[in-house]
PDB file of C-alpha atoms in Angstrom:
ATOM      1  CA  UNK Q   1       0.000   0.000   0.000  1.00 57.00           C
ATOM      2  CA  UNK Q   2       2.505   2.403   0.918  1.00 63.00           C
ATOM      3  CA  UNK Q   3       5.131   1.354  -2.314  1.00 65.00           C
ATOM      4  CA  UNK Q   4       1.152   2.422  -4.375  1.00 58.00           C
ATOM      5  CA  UNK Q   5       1.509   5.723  -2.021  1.00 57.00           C
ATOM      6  CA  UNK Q   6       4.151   6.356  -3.024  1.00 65.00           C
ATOM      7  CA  UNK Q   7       4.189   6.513  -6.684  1.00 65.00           C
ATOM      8  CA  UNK Q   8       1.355   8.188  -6.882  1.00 66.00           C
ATOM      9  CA  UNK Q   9       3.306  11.191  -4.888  1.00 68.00           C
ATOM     10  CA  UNK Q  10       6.236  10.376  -6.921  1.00 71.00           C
ATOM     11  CA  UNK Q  11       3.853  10.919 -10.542  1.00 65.00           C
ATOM     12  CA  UNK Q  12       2.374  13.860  -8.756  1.00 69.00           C
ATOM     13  CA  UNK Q  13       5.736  15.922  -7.597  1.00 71.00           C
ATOM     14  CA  UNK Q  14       7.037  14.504 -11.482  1.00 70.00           C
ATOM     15  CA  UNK Q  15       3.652  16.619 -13.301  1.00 69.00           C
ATOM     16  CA  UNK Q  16       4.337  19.819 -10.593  1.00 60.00           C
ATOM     17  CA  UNK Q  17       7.923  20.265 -11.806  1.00 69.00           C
ATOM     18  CA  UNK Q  18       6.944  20.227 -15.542  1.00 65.00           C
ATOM     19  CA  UNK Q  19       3.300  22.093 -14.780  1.00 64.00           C
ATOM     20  CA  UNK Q  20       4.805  24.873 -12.374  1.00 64.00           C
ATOM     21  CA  UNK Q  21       8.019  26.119 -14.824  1.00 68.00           C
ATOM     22  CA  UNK Q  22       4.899  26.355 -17.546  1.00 69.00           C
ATOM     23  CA  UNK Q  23       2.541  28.163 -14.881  1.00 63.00           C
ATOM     24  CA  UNK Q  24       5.239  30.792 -14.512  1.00 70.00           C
ATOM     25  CA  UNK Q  25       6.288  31.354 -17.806  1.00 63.00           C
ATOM     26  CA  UNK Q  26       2.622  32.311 -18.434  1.00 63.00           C
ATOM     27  CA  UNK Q  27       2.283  34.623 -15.632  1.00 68.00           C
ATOM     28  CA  UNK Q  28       5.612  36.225 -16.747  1.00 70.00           C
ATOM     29  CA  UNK Q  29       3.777  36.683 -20.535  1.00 67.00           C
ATOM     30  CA  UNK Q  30       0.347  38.042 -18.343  1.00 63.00           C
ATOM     31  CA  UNK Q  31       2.432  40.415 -16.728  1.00 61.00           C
ATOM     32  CA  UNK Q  32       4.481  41.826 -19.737  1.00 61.00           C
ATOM     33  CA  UNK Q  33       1.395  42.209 -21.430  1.00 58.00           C
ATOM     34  CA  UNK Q  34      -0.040  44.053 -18.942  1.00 56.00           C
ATOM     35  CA  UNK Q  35       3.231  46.371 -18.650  1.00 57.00           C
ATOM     36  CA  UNK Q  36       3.104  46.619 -22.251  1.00 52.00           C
ATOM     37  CA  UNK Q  37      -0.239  48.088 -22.846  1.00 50.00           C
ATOM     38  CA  UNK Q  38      -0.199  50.210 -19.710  1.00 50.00           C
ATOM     39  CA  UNK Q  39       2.726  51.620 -21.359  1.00 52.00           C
ATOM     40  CA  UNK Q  40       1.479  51.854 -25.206  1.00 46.00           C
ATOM     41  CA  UNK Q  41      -1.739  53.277 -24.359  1.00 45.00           C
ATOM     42  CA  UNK Q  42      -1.074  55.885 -21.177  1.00 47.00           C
ATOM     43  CA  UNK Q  43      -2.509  55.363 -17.759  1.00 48.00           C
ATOM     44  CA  UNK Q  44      -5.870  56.986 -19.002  1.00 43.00           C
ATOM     45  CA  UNK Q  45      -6.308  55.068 -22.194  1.00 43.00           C
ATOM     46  CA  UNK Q  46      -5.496  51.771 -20.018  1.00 45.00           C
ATOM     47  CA  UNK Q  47      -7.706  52.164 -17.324  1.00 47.00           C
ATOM     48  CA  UNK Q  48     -10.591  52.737 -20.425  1.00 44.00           C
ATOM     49  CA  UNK Q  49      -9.707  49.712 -21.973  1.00 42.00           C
ATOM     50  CA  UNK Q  50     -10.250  48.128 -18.868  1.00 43.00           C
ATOM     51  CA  UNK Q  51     -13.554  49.517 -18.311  1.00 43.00           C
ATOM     52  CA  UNK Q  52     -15.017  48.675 -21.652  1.00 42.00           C
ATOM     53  CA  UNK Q  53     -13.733  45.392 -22.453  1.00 40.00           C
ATOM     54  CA  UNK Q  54     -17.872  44.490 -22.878  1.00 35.00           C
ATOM     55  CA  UNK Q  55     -19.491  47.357 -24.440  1.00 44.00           C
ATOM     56  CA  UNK Q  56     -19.297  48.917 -27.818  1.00 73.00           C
ATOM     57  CA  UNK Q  57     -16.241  50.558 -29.044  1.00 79.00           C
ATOM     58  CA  UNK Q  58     -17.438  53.876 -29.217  1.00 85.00           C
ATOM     59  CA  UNK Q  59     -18.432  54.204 -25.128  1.00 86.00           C
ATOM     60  CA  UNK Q  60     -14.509  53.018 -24.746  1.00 86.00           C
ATOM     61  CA  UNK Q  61     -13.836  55.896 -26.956  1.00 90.00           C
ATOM     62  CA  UNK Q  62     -15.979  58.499 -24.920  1.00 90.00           C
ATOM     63  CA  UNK Q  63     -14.618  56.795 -21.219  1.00 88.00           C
ATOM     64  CA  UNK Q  64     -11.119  57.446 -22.912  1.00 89.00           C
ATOM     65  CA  UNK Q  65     -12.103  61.197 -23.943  1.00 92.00           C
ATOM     66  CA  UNK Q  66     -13.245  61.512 -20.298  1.00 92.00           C
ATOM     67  CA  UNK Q  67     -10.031  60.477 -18.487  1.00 90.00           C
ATOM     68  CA  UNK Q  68      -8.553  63.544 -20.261  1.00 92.00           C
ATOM     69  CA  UNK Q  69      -9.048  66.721 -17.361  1.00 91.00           C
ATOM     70  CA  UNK Q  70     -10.217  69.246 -19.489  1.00 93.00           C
ATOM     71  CA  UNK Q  71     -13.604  70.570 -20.111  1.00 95.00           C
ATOM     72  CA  UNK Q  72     -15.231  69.073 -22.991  1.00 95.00           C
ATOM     73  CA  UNK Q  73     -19.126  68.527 -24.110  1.00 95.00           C
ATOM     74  CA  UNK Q  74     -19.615  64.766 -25.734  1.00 95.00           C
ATOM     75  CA  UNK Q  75     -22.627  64.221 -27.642  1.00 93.00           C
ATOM     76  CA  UNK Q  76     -23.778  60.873 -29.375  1.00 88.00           C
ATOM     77  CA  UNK Q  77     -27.374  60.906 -30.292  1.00 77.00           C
ATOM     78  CA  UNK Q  78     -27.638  63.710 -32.910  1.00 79.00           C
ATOM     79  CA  UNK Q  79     -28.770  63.402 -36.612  1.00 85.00           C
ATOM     80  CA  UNK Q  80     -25.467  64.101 -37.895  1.00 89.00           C
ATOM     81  CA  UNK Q  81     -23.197  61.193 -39.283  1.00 91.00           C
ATOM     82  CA  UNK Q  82     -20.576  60.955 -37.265  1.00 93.00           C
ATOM     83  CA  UNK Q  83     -20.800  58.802 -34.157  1.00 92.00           C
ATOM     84  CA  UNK Q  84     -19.204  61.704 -31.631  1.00 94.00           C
ATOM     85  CA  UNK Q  85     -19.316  65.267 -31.452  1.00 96.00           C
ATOM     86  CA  UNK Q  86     -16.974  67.043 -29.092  1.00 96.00           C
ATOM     87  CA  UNK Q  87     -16.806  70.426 -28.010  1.00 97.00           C
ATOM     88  CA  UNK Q  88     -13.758  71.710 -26.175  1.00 96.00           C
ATOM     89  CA  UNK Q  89     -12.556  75.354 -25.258  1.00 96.00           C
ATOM     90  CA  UNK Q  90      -9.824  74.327 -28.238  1.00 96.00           C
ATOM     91  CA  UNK Q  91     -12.138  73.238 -31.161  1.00 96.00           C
ATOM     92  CA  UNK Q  92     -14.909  71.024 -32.346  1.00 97.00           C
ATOM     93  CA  UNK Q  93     -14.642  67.456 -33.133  1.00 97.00           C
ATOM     94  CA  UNK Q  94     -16.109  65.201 -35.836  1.00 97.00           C
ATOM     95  CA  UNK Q  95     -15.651  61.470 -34.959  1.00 95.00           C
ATOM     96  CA  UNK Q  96     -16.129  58.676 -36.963  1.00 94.00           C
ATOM     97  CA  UNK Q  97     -15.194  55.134 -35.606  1.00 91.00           C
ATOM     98  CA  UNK Q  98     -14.826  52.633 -38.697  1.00 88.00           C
ATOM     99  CA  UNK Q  99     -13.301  49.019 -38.591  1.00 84.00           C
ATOM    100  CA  UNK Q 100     -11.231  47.501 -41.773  1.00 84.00           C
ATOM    101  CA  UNK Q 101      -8.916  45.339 -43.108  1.00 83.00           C
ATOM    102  CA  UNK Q 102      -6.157  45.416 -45.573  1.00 86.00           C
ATOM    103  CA  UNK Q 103      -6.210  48.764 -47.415  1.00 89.00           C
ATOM    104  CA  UNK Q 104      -8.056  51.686 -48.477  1.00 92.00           C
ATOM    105  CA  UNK Q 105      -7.879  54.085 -51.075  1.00 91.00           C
ATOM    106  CA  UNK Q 106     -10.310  56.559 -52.629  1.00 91.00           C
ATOM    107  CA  UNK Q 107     -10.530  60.374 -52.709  1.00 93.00           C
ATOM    108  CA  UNK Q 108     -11.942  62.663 -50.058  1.00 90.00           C
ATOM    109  CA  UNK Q 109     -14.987  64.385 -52.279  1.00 91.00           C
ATOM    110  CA  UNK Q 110     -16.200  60.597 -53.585  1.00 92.00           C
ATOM    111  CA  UNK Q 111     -19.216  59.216 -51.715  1.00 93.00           C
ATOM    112  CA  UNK Q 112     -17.194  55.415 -51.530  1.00 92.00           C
ATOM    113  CA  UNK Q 113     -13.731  54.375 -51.336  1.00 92.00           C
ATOM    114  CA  UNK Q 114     -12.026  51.093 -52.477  1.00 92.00           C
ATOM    115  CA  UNK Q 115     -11.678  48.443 -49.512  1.00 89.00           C
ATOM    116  CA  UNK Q 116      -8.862  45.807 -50.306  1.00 88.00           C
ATOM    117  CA  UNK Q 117      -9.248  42.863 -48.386  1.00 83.00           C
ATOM    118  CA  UNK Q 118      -6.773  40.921 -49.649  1.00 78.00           C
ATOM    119  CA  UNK Q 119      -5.243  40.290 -53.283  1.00 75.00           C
ATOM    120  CA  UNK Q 120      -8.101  39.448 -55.521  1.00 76.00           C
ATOM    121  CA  UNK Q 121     -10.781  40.565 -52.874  1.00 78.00           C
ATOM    122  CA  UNK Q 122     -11.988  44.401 -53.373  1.00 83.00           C
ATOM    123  CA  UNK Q 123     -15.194  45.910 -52.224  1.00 88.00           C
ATOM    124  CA  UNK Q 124     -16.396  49.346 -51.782  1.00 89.00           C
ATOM    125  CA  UNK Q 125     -17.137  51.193 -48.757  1.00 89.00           C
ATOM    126  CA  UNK Q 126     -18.793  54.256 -47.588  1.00 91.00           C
ATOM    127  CA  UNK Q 127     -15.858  56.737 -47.192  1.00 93.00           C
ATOM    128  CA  UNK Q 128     -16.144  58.239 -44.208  1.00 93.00           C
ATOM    129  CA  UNK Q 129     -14.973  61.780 -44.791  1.00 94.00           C
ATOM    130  CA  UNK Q 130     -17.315  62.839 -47.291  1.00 94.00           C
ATOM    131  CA  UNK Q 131     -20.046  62.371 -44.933  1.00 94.00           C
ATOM    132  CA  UNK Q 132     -18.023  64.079 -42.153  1.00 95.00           C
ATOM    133  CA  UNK Q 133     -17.897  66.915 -44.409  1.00 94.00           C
ATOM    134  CA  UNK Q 134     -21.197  67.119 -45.061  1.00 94.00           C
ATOM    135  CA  UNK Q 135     -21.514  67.437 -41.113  1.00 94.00           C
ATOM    136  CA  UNK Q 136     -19.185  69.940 -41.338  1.00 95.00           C
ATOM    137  CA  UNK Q 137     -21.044  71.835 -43.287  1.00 94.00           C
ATOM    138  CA  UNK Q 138     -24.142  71.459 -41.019  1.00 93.00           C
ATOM    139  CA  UNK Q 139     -22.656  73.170 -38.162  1.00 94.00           C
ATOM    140  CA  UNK Q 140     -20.704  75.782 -39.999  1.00 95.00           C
ATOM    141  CA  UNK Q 141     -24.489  76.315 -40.915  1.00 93.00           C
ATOM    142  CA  UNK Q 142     -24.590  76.911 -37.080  1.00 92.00           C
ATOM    143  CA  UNK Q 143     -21.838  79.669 -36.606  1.00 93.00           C
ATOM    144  CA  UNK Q 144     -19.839  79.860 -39.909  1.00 94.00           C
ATOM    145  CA  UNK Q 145     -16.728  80.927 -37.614  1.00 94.00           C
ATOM    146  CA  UNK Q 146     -16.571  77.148 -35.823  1.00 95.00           C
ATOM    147  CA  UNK Q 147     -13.193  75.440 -36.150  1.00 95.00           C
ATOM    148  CA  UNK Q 148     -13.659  71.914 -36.679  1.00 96.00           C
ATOM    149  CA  UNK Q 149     -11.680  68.923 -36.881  1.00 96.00           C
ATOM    150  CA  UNK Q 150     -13.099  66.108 -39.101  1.00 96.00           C
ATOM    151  CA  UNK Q 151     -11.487  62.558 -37.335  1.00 96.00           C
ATOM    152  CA  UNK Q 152     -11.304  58.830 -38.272  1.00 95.00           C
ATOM    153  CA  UNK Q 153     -10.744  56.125 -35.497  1.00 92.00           C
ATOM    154  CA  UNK Q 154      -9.865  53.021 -37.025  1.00 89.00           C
ATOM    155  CA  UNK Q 155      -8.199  49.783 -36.089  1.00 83.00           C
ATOM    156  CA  UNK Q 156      -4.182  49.238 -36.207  1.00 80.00           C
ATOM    157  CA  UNK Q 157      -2.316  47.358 -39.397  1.00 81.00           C
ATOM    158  CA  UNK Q 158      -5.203  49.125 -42.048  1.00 84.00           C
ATOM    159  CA  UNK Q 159      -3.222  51.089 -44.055  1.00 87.00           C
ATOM    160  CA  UNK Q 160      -5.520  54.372 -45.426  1.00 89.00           C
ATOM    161  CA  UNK Q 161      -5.124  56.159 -48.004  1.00 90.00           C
ATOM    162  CA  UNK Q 162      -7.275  58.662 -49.120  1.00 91.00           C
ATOM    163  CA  UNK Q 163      -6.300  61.926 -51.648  1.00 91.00           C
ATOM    164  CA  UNK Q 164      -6.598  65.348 -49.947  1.00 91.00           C
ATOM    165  CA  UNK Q 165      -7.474  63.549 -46.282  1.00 91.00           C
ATOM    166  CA  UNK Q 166      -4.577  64.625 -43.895  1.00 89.00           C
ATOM    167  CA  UNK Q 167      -2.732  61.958 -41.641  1.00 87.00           C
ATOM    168  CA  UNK Q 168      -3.797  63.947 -38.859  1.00 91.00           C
ATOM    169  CA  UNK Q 169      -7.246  63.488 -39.825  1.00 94.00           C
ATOM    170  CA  UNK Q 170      -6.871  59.180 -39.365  1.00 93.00           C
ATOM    171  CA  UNK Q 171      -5.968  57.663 -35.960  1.00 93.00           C
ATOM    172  CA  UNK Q 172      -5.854  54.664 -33.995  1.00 88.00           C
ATOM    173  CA  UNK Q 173      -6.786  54.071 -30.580  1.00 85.00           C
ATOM    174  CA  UNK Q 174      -3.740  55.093 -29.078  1.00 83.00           C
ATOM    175  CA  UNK Q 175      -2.395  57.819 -31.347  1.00 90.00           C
ATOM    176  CA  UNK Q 176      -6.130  59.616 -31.022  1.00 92.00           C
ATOM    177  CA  UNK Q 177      -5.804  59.390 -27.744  1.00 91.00           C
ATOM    178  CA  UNK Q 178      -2.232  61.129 -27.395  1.00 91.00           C
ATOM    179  CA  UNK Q 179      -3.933  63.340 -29.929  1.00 93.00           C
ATOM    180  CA  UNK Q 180      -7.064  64.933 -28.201  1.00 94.00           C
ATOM    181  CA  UNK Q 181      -4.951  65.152 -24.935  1.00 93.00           C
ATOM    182  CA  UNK Q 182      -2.816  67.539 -26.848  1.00 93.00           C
ATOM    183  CA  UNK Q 183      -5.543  68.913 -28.483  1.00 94.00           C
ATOM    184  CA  UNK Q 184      -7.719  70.086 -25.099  1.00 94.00           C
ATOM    185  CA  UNK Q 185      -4.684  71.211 -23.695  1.00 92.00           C
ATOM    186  CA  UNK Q 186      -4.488  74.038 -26.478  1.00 93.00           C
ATOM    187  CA  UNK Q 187      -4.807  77.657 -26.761  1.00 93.00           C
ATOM    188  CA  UNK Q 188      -8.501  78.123 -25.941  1.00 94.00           C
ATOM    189  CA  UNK Q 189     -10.825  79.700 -28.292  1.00 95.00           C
ATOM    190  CA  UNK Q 190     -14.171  79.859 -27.034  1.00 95.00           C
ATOM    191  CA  UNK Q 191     -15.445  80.215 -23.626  1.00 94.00           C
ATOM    192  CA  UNK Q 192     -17.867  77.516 -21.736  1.00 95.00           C
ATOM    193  CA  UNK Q 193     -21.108  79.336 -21.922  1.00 96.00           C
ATOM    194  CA  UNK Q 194     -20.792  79.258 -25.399  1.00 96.00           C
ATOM    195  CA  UNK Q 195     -20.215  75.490 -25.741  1.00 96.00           C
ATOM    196  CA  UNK Q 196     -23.038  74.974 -23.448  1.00 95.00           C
ATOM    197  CA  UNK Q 197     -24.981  77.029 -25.890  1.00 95.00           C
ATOM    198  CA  UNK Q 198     -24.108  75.918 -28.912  1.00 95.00           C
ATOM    199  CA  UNK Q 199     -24.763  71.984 -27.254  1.00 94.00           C
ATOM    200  CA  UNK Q 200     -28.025  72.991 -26.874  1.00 92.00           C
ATOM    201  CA  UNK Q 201     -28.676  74.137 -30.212  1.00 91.00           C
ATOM    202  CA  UNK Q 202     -27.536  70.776 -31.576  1.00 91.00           C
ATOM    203  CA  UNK Q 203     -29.557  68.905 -29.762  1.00 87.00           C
ATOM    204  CA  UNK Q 204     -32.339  71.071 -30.605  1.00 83.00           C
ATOM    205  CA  UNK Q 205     -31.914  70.934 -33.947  1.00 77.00           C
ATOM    206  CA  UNK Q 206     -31.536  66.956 -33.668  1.00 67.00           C
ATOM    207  CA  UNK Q 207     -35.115  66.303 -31.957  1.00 49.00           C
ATOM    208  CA  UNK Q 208     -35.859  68.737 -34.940  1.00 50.00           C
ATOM    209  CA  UNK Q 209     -34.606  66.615 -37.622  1.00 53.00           C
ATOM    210  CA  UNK Q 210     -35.835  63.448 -35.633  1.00 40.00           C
ATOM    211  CA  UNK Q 211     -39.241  65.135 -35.522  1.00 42.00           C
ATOM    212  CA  UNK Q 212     -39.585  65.621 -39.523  1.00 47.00           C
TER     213      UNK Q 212
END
């Protein structure tokens, strides 16, 4: 009985020295992920991800612009195209969150851009900143003297390229981040009252537009 004992503690110590070298390796990779993103994506932009790891992309984008300690007006539900609107003391902001793959190509004033997925698959796809425009236009409708930033969030490894469309107009998560920190921390241009204001009228004019 005890020889039966003891081979079973003898199989068992012989599976903990090959489980437990494995078991830390892992926790080492765990932890240098961890380091790495905290790193990558700022102590803000980290502490979003963590928050939204559920819900849809653009709340994680709205908990990041949050984190940043500046004021700032967010609105979502408006009739407009673009899936944020922000107004800061340092601008306004157009944001439109799109997902891809391989690349894209197209021009800036044409209502769909080219989408290559991979070498013999090509589709077409709503471009993004002629509809942003278009918004643009909309608001400028509002107070022609409004300086406004028109702003893609896409996904990392897509590689965009669209004629007349700025790099600083197309941003991953992290870079738009790093961005509208930047950004908010800029020389101000209009006061609060007035952003409060002009918030107001949007979202007027959206229950408007809703209402037609």
């Amino acid at each position: 009985m005890s020889a039966v004992v003891a081979a079973i503690s003898s199989f068992i110590m012989a599976i903990l020295k090959v489980l437990l070298p494995i078991g830390i390796v892992v926790l080492i990779m765990i932890a240098f992920k961890i380091i790495y993103r905290y790193r990558k994506y700022g102590k803000s932009e980290f502490r979003a991800f963590q928050k939204t790891d559920n819900i849809k992309f653009t709340d994680m984008i709205k908990c990041m612009i949050n984190e940043i300690n500046e004021f700032k007006i967010i609105i979502e539900e408006t009739s407009l195209y673009s899936d944020l609107l922000v107004l800061s003391e340092t601008g306004i902001y157009l944001i439109k969150i799109m997902k891809y793959q391989g690349a894209v190509t197209g021009e800036k004033n044409s209502k769909t851009l080219k989408n290559k997925v991979k070498e013999k698959i090509e589709k077409e796809v709503d471009n993004p900143f002629y509809y942003l425009e278009n918004d643009k236009k909309i608001l400028l409708g509002l107070d022609n003297n409004l300086q406004i930033k028109t702003i893609l969030i896409t996904n990392s490894g897509v590689n965009i390229s669209i004629d007349n469309v700025s790099k600083n107009q197309i941003y991953n998560v992290a870079n738009f981040y790093y961005m509208m920190e930047n950004d908010l921390k800029g020389t101000k241009i209009y006061d609060k009252l007035y952003l409060e204001s002009l918030a107001k009228l949007i979202k007027k004019r959206s229950v408007s537009d809703v209402n037609k």
